[in-house]
Coordinates of C-alpha atoms in Angstrom, one line a residue:
X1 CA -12.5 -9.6 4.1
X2 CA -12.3 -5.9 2.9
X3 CA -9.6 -3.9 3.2
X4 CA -9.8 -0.5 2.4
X5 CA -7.1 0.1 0.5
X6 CA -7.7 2.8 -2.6
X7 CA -5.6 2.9 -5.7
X8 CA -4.7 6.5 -7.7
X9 CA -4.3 5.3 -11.5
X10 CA -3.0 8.5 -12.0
X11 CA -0.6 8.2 -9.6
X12 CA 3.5 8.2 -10.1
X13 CA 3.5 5.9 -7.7
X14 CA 4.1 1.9 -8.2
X15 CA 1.1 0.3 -7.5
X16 CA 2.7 -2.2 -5.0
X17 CA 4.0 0.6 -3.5
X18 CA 0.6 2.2 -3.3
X19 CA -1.1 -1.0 -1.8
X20 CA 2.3 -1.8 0.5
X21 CA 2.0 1.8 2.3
X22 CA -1.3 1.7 2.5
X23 CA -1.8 -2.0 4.4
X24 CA 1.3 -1.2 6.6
X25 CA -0.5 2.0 7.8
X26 CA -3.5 -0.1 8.8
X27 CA -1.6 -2.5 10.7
X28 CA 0.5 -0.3 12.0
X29 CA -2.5 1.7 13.2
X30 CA -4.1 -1.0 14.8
X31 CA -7.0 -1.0 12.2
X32 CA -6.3 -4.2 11.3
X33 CA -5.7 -6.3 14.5
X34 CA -3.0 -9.1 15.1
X35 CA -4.2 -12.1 13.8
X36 CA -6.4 -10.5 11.3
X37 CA -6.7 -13.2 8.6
X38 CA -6.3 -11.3 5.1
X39 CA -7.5 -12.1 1.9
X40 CA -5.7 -14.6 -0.3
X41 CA -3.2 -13.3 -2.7
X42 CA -5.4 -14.1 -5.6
X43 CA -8.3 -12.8 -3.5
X44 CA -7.3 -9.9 -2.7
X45 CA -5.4 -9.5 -6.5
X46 CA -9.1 -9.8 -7.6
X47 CA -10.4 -6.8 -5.4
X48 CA -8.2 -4.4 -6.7
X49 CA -7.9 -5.6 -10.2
X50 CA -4.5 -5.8 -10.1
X51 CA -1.6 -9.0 -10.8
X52 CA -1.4 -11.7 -8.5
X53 CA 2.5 -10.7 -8.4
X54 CA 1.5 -7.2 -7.0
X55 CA 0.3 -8.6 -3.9
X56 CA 3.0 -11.5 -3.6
X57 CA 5.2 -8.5 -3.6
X58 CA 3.4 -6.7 -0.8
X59 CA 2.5 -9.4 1.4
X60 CA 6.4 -10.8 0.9
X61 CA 7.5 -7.2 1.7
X62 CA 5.2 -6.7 4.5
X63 CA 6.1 -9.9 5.9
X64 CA 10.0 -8.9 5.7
X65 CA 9.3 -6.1 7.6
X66 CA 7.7 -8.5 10.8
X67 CA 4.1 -6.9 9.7
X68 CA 2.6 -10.3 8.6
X69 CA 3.1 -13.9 9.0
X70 CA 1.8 -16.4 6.7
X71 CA 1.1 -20.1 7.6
X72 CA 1.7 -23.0 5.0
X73 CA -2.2 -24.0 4.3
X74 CA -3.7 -21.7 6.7
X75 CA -2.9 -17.9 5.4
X76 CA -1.3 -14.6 6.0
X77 CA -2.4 -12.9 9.1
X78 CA -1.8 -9.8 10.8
X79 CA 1.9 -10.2 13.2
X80 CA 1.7 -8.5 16.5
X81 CA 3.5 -4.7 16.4
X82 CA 4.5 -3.7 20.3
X83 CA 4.2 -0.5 21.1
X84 CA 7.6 0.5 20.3
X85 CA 7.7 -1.4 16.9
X86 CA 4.8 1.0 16.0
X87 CA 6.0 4.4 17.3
X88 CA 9.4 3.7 15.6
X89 CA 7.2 2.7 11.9
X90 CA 5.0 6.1 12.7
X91 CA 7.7 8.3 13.3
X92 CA 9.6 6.5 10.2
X93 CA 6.3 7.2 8.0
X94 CA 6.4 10.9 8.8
X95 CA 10.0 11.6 9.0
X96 CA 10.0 10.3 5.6
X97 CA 7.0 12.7 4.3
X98 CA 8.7 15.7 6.1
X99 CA 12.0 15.0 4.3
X100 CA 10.2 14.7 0.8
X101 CA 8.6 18.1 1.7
X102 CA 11.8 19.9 2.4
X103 CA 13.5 18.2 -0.5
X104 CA 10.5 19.4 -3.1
X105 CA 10.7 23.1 -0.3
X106 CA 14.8 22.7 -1.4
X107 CA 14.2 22.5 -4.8
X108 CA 12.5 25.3 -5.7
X109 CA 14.5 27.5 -3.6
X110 CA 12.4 28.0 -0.8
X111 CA 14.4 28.9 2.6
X112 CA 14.2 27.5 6.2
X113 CA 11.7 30.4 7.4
X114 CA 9.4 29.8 4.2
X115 CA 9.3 26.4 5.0
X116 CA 8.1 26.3 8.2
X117 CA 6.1 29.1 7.6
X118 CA 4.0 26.9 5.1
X119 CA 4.2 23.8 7.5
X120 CA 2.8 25.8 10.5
X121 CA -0.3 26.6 8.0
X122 CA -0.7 23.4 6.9
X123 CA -0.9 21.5 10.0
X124 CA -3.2 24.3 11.5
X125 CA -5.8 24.1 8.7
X126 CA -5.5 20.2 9.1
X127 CA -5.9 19.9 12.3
X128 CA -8.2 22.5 12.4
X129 CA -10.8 20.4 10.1
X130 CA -10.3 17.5 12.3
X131 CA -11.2 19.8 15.2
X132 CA -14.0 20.7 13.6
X133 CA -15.4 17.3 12.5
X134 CA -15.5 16.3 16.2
X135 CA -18.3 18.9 17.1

C-alpha cells in the first residue's frame, strides 16, 4: 500500500518526525480508515528510503498514542479514533501551529494587533484559494 507521505531533505525537521506528523494527520483525518493494513516496517522503510529504525520509531510512537495497533504475525493497522479522540488531536495539531506562530510573531517583536492582523490575511488568501478550487 501507498501512503502519501512526502519528505523535505531540506527540512529542520527530524525525519521521523516528518513521517510521524504526517501519518497521524491521515488517520486522524479519516484518510486512512480503521483497520487500514499499513506497510511493513521494512516495507514502508524502503518507500521512503529511509532506516528501518525511523519507522519502528513512528509506528511505536503512533501506536502509544492509540493511533495504531499492531498484531503479532498479522501487522500494524489503522486503530479506531471516535469522534472526540479526533477533534481533541485536530485542535491539538493547530493549537500547536498557532503557538509556534506567535512564538516566531514574539520574537521578532511583533505586537498582538500585528499578529492578528497577518493571521486574518493569511487565512483569507487560504481559504480563499480553496474557495476558488471548488468552482
Amino acid at each position: 500500500m501507498w501512503i502519501p507521505i512526502q519528505i523535505d531533505d531540506k527540512s529542520p525537521e527530524p525525519l521521523y518526525h516528518q513521517i510521524e506528523t504526517q501519518l497521524r494527520s491521515l488517520i486522524i483525518s479519516g484518510n486512512l480508515a480503521e483497520g487500514t493494513l499499513l506497510p511493513s516496517i521494512r516495507e514502508f522503510a524502503g518507500d521512503l528510503k529511509c532506516s528501518v529504525i525511523t519507522v519502528r520509531r513512528v509506528y511505536q510512537d503512533l501506536e502509544g498514542e492509540g493511533l495504531l495497533r499492531t498484531r503479532q504475525g498479522t501487522g500494524t493497522f489503522v486503530s479506531h479514533v471516535g469522534d472526540g479522540a479526533r477533534e481533541e488531536f485536530r485542535r491539538e495539531t493547530v493549537r500547536k501551529a498557532l503557538e509556534s506562530a506567535v512564538d516566531a510573531g514574539r520574537s521578532v517583536q511583533f505586537g498582538v494587533e500585528e499578529l492578528e492582523e497577518l493571521f486574518q490575511e493569511i487565512v483569507k488568501r487560504k481559504y480563499g484559494e480553496e474557495d476558488k478550487k471548488g468552482e
